[in-house]
XYZ file of C-alpha atoms in Angstrom:
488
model
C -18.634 -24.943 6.251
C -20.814 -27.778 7.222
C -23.017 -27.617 4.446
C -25.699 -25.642 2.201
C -28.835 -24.406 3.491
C -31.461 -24.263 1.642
C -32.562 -20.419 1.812
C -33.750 -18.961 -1.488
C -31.076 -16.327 -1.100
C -28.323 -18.814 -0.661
C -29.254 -21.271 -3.296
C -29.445 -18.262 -5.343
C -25.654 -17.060 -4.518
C -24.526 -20.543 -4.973
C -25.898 -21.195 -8.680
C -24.792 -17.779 -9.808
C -21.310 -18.788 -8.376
C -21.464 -22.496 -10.075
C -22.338 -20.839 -13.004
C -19.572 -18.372 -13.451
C -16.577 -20.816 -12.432
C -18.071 -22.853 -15.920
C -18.108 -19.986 -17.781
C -14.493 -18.766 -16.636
C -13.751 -22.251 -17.739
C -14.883 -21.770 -20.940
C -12.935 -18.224 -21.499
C -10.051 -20.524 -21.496
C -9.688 -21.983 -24.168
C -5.436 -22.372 -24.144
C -3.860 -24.479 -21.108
C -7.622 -23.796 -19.491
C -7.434 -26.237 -16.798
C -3.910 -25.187 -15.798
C -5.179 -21.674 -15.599
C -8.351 -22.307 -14.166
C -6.829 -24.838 -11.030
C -4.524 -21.253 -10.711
C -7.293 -18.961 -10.072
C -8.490 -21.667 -7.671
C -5.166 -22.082 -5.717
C -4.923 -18.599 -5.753
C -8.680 -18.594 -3.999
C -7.122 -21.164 -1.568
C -3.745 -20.719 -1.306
C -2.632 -20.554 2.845
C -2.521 -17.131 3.174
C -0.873 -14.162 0.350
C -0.108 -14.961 -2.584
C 3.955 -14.405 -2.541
C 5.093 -16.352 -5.390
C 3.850 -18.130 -8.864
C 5.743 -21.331 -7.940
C 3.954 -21.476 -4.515
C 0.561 -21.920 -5.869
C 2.044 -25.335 -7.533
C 2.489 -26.756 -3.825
C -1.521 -25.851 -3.288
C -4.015 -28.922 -3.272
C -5.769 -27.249 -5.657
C -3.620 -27.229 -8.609
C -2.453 -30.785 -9.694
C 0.057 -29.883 -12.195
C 3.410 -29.261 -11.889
C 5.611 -25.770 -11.552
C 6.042 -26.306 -15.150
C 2.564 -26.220 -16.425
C 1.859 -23.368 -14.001
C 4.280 -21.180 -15.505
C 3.350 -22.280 -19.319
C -0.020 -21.255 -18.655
C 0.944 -18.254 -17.628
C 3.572 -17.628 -20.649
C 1.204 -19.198 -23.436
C -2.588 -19.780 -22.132
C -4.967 -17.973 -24.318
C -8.204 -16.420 -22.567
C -11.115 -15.188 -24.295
C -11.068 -11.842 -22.678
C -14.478 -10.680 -24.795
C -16.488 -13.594 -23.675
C -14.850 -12.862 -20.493
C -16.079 -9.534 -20.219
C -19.575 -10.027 -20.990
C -19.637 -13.138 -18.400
C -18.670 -10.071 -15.685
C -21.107 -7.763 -17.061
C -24.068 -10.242 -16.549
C -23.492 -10.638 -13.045
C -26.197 -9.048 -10.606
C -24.382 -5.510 -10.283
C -24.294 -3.281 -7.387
C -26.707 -0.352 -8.130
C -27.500 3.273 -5.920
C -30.348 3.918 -3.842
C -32.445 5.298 -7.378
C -31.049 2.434 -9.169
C -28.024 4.289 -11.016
C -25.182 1.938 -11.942
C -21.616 4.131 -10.857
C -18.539 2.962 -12.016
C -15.031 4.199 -10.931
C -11.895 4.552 -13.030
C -8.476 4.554 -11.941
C -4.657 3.728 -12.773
C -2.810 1.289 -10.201
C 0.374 1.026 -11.468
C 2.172 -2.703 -11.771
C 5.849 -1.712 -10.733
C 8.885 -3.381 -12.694
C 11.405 -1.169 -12.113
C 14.153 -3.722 -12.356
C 12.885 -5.381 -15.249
C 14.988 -4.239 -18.172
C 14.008 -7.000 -20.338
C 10.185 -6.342 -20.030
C 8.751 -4.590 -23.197
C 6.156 -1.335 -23.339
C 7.081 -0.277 -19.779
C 5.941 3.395 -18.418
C 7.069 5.789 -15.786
C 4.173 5.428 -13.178
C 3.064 7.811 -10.790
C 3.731 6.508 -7.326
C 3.159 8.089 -3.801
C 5.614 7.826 -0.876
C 5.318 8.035 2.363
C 6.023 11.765 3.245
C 4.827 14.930 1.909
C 6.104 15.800 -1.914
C 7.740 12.047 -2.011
C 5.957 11.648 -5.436
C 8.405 8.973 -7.837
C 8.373 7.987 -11.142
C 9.146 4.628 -11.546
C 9.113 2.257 -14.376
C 6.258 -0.759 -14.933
C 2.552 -1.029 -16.572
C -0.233 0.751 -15.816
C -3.448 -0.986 -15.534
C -6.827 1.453 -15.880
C -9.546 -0.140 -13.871
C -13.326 0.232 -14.025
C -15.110 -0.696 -11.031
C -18.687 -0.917 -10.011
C -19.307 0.510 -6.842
C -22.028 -0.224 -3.796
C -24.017 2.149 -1.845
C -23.274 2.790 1.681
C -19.884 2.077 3.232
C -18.313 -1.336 1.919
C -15.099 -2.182 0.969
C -16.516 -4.501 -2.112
C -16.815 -3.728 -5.669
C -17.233 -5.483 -9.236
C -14.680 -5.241 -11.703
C -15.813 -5.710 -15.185
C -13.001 -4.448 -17.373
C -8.981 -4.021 -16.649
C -6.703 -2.514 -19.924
C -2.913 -1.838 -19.660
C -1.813 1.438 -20.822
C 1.027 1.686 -23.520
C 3.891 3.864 -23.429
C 2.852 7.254 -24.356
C -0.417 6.755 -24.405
C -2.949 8.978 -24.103
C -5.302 8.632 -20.960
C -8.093 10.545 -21.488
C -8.757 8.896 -24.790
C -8.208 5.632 -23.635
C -10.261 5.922 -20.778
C -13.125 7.267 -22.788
C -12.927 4.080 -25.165
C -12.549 2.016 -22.129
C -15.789 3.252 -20.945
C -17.382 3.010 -24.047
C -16.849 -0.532 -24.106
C -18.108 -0.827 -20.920
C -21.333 1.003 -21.216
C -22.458 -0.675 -24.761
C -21.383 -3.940 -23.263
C -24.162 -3.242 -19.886
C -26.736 -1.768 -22.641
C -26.106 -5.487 -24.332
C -26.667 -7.098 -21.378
C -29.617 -5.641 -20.030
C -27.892 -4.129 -17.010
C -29.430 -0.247 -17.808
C -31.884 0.475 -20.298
C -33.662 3.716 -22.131
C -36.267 4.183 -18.857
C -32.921 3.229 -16.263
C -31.155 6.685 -14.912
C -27.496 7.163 -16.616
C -24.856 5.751 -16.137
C -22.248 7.614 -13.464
C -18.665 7.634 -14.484
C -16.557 8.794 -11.198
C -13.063 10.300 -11.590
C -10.526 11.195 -9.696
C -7.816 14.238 -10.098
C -5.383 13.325 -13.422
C -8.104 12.552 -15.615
C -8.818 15.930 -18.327
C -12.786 15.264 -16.912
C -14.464 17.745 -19.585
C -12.215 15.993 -22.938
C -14.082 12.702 -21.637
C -17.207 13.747 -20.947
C -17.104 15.545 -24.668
C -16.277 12.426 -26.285
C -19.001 10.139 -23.959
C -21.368 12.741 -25.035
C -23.449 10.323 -27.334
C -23.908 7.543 -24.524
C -26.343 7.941 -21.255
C -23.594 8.517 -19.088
C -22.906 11.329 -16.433
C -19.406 12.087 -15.775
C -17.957 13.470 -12.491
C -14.612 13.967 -11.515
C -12.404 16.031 -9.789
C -10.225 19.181 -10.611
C -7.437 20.618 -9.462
C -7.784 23.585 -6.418
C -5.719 25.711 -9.379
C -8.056 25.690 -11.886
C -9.915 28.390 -13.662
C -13.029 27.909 -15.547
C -15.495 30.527 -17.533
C -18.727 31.486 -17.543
C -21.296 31.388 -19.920
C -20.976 33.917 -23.258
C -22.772 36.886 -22.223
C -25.515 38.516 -24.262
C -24.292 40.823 -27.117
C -23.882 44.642 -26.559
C -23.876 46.944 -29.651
C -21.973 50.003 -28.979
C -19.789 52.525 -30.578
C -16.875 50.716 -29.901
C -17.257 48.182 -31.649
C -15.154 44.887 -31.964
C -15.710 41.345 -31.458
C -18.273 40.097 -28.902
C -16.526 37.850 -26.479
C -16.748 34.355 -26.461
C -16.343 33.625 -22.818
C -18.266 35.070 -19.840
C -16.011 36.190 -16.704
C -13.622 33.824 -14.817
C -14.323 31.348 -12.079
C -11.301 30.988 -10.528
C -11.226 28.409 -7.433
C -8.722 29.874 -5.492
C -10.412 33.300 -5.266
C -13.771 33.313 -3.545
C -14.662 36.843 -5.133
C -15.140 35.485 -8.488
C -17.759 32.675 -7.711
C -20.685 34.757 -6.958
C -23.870 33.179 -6.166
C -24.358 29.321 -5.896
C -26.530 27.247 -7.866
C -27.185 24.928 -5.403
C -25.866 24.344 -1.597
C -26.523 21.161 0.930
C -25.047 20.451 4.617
C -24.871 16.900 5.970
C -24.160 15.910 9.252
C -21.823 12.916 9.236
C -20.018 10.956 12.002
C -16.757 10.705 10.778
C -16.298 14.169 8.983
C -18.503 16.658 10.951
C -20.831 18.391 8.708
C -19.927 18.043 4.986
C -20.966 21.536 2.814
C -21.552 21.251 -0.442
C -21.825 24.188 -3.180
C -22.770 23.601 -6.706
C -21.972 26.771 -9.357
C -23.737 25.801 -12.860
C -22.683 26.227 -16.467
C -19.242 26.789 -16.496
C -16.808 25.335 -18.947
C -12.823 25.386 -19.602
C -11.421 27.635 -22.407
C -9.803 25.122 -24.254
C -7.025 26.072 -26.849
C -5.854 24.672 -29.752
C -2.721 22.544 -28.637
C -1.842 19.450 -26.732
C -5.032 17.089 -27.247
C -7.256 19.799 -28.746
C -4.264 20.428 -31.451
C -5.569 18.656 -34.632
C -9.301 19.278 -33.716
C -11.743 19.994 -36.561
C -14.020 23.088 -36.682
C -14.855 25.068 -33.568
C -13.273 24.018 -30.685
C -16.804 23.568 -28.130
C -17.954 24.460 -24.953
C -18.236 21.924 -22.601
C -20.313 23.182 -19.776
C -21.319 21.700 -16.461
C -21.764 22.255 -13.036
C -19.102 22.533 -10.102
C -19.190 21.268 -6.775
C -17.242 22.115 -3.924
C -17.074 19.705 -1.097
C -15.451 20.706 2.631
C -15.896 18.818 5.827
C -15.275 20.100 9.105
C -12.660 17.168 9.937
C -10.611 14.394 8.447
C -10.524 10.810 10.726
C -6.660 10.983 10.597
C -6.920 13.987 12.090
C -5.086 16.304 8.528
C -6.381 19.287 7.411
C -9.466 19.145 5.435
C -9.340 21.093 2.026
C -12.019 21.754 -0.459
C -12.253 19.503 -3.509
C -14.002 20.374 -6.498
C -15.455 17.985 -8.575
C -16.933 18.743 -11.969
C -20.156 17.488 -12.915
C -20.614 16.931 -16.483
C -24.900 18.216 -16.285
C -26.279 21.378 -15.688
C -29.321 22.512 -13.976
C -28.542 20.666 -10.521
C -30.577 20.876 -7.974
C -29.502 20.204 -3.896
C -30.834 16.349 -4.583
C -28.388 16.268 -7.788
C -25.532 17.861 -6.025
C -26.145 15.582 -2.797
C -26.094 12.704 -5.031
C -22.663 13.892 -6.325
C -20.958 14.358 -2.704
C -22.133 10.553 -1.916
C -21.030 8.555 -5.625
C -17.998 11.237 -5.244
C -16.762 9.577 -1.646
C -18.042 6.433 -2.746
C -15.213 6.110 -5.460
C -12.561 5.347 -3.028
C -13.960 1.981 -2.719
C -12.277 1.242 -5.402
C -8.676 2.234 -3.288
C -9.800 -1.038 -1.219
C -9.810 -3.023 -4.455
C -6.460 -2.420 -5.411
C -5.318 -3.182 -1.973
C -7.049 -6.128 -1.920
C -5.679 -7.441 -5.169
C -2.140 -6.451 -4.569
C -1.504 -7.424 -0.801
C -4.064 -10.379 -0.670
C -4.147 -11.840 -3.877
C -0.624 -10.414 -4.893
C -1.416 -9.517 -8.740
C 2.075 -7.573 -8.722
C 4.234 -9.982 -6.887
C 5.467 -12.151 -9.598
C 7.943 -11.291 -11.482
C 6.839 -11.976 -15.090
C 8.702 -10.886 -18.059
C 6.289 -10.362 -21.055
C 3.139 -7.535 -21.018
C 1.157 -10.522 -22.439
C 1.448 -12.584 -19.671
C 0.942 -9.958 -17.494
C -2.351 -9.423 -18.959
C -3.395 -12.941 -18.551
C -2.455 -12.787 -14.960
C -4.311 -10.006 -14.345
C -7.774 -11.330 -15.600
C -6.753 -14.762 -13.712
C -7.043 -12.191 -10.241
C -10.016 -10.683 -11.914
C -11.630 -13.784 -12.056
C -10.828 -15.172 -8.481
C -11.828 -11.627 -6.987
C -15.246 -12.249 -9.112
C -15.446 -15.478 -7.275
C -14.888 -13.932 -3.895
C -17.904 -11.341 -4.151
C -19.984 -14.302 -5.552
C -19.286 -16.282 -2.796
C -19.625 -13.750 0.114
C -23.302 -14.669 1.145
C -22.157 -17.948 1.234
C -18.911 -18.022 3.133
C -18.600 -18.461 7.005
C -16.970 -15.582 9.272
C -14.077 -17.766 10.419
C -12.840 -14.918 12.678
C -9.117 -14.878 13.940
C -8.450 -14.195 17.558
C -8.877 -10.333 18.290
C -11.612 -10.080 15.565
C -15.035 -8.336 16.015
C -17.842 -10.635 14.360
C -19.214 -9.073 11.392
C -22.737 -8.511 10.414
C -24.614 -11.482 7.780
C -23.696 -10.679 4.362
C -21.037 -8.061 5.515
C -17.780 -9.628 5.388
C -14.785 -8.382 4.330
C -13.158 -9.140 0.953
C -10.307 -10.300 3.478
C -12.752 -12.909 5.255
C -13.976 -14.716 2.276
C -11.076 -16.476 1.510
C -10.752 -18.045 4.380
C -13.533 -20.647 4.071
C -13.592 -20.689 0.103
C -11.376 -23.877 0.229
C -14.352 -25.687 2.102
C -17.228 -24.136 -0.653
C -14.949 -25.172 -3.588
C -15.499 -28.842 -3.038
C -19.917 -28.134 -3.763
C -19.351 -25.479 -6.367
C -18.375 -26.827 -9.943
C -15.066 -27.840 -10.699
C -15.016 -28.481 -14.715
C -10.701 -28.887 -14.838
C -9.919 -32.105 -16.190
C -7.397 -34.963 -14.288
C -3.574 -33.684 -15.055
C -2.341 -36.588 -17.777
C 1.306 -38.377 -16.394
C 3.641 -37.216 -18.114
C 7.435 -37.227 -18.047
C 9.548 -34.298 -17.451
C 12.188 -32.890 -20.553
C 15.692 -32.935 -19.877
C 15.837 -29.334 -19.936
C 19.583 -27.712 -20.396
C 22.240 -29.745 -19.604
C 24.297 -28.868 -17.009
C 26.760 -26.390 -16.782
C 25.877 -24.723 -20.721
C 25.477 -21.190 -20.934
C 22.369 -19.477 -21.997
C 23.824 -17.790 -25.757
C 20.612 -16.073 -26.494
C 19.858 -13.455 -24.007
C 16.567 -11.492 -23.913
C 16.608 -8.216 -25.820
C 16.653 -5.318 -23.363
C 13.784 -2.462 -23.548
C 14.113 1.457 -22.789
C 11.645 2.774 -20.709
C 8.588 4.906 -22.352
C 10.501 5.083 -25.398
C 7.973 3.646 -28.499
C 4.492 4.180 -28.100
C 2.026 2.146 -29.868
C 2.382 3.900 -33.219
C 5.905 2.924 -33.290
C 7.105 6.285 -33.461
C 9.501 7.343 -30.863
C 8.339 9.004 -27.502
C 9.112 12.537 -27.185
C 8.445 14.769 -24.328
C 5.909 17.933 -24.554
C 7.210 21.162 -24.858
C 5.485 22.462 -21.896
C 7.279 20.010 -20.028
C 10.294 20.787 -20.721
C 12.024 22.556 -17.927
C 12.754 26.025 -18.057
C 8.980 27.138 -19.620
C 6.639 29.566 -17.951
C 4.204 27.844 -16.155
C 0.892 27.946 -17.786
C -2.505 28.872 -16.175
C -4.861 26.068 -16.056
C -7.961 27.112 -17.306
């Protein structure tokens, strides 16, 4: 980059940048110019990220292997200033000016790690059909801003790791929470702005969180398994002879029979490029019969009735060529109409951006690749990539297309969170750069050679204590050897 120009939209992008690397500066307030030259040698490093010791041979950090790693091990970041510093940025907002966020796991795999503490068996995909593993590391749940139209970018304004027996739905709901009030703080959506969107994918109990969200101006929508079956509304009472008790629960919706859904609520067909024509059919008010074990168990009073409207998405084709099958997401309003349930088939595909994140940050920036010991420094790690990623959607109006031989040029303002890097070595040298000098200093003598280490680390079970300190024991209904239950 030869220089600045001076276009309102650029000097714009550049001071919002300059103003966020001071403010991640000032997040750190242990080791903060050791972690703060990281995120920039991560930013700049020659290619991935493949190990923590490599970013101490970038220009860009000036301290030694050994301060790198005792940032790492015992910085200290102000992750609540931190957050609100993310939520002030200029966020990426739908065509009626909607903020939707996406939530998702991505799993940080340690499977060798036996002296790592509050480890979990995550969920990982292989390669072929039914290769699903359970393998041992921390879960990270992510919430993600997400843009209109096609792109590959997104803002992350909140990461938490998941402990050992923890349970999802609740700590995604107070994940959101947090979120949301921070935004309403901030000014990012107000009482005249539409609600919030929360997007979900399959694994997430979608009605349980929109129950507990219920008091915030959020709209929840996520999808459901193809197995589930929901109910109806109560139907009116009918005195007879009989007698009895009037039923609480109208008639079944079961998504695997078409004879039970009856007539839609709402339907839409879009013609697409990539999918053919993409049907969408909306049934309203219909709720799960929820019973009185697993989270519902200790509930007080009445157990409710958490209506809402579902969707059911098919396309005519999939690029890759598969099979395309229905998905049904649940919408946590009622009343749709075809604009509503068109909104929900676009912020529904558009939360697979978030996919691209993940990728980004674990084959670009490597945020799994080294091999750290303690959950805390994990954490600080994490908001380290958080940051840098932050700096790379700061900087993209800024940053040149320095295309590689074979590459198409892209379109201004439309690189790829792959491209930015590239020139951010050249835009770090104008932005600010508030990391002190390194002081000289002499190295310890460290252990002398040829003693033996007589403390070893303490080794850790895998999902064993959860974070009440009681002991982790498996459901009943998990146990093998039970009927299956229906999901309803």
């Amino acid at each position: 980059m030869a220089g600045l120009s001076y276009e309102p939209e650029r000097v714009e992008a550049f001071g919002q940048l300059s103003y966020f690397r001071g403010e991640f500066h000032g997040c750190l307030t242990r080791r903060g110019d050791a972690l703060f030259e990281l995120a920039d040698a991560v930013l700049c490093a020659d290619g991935p990220v493949k190990t923590l010791v490599g970013l101490s041979l970038a220009p860009e950090h000036r301290r030694g292997h050994g301060a790198l790693y005792g940032a790492v091990n015992q910085g200290r970041i102000d992750t609540a200033r931190l957050r609100d510093a993310l939520v002030r940025l200029p966020l990426p907002k739908a065509a009626d000016g909607r903020i939707v966020l996406a939530v998702d796991v991505s799993p940080w795999l340690r499977p060798d790690a036996d002296t790592s503490p509050d480890r979990s068996f995550c969920h990982t995909y292989g390669r072929g059909e039914g290769k699903h593993q359970m393998v041992p590391g921390w879960p990270y749940s992510v919430v993600a801003a997400l843009e209109p139209g096609r792109s590959s970018w997104t803002v992350v304004p909140d990461a938490v790791r998941l402990g050992p027996g923890e349970d999802v739905a609740a700590a995604t709901a107070a994940q959101v929470r947090a979120v949301v009030e921070r935004l309403v703080a901030a000014g990012q959506c107000g009482p005249k702005d539409p609600d919030v969107l929360i997007v979900l994918d399959a694994g997430y109990d979608v009605p349980r969180i929109a129950f507990l969200l219920a008091d915030l101006p959020v709209e929840v929508l996520g999808r459901m398994r193809s197995d589930r079956v929901l109910r109806r509304p109560t139907p009116p009472k009918v005195y007879d002879r009989q007698g009895g008790r009037p039923p609480k629960h109208g008639a079944e919706f079961v998504f695997g029979q078409p004879e039970t859904w009856g007539d839609p609520q709402a339907v839409t067909r879009t013609e697409t490029t990539r999918y053919g024509t993409a049907v969408a059919t909306a049934w309203d008010r219909l709720h799960p019969r929820l019973t009185r074990r697993s989270a519902w168990e200790g509930f007080d009073g009445e157990l409710p009735m958490i209506s809402g409207t579902v969707v059911r998405l098919r396309v005519d084709r999939l690029p890759n060529g598969g099979e395309a099958k229905p998905v049904w997401p649940w919408w946590s309003k009622t009343d749709a109409t075809d604009a509503d349930v068109d909104r929900c088939r676009q912020s529904f595909l558009r939360r697979f951006d978030i996919e691209h994140t993940f990728r980004l940050f674990k084959q670009t920036l490597r945020w799994t690749a080294p091999r750290i010991r303690d959950p805390e420094s994990a954490d600080r790690w994490t908001w380290i990539v958080i940051a840098a990623y932050t700096q790379l959607f700061l900087a993209r109006p800024l940053a040149d297309d320095l295309r590689r031989p074979g590459e198409k040029p892209a379109e201004p303002n439309r690189l790829t969170p792959a491209r930015v890097p590239r020139g951010f070595r050249n835009l770090r040298s104008k932005t600010a750069r508030p990391a002190g000098a390194p002081k000289p200093s002499t190295p310890g003598p460290g252990r002398p050679p040829g003693s033996r280490n007589h403390r070893p680390a303490p080794r850790h079970d895998v999902g064993r204590i959860v974070k009440t300190g009681e002991s982790y024991t498996r459901p009943s209904h998990h146990n093998k050897g039970t009927k299956p239950r229906r999901m309803g």
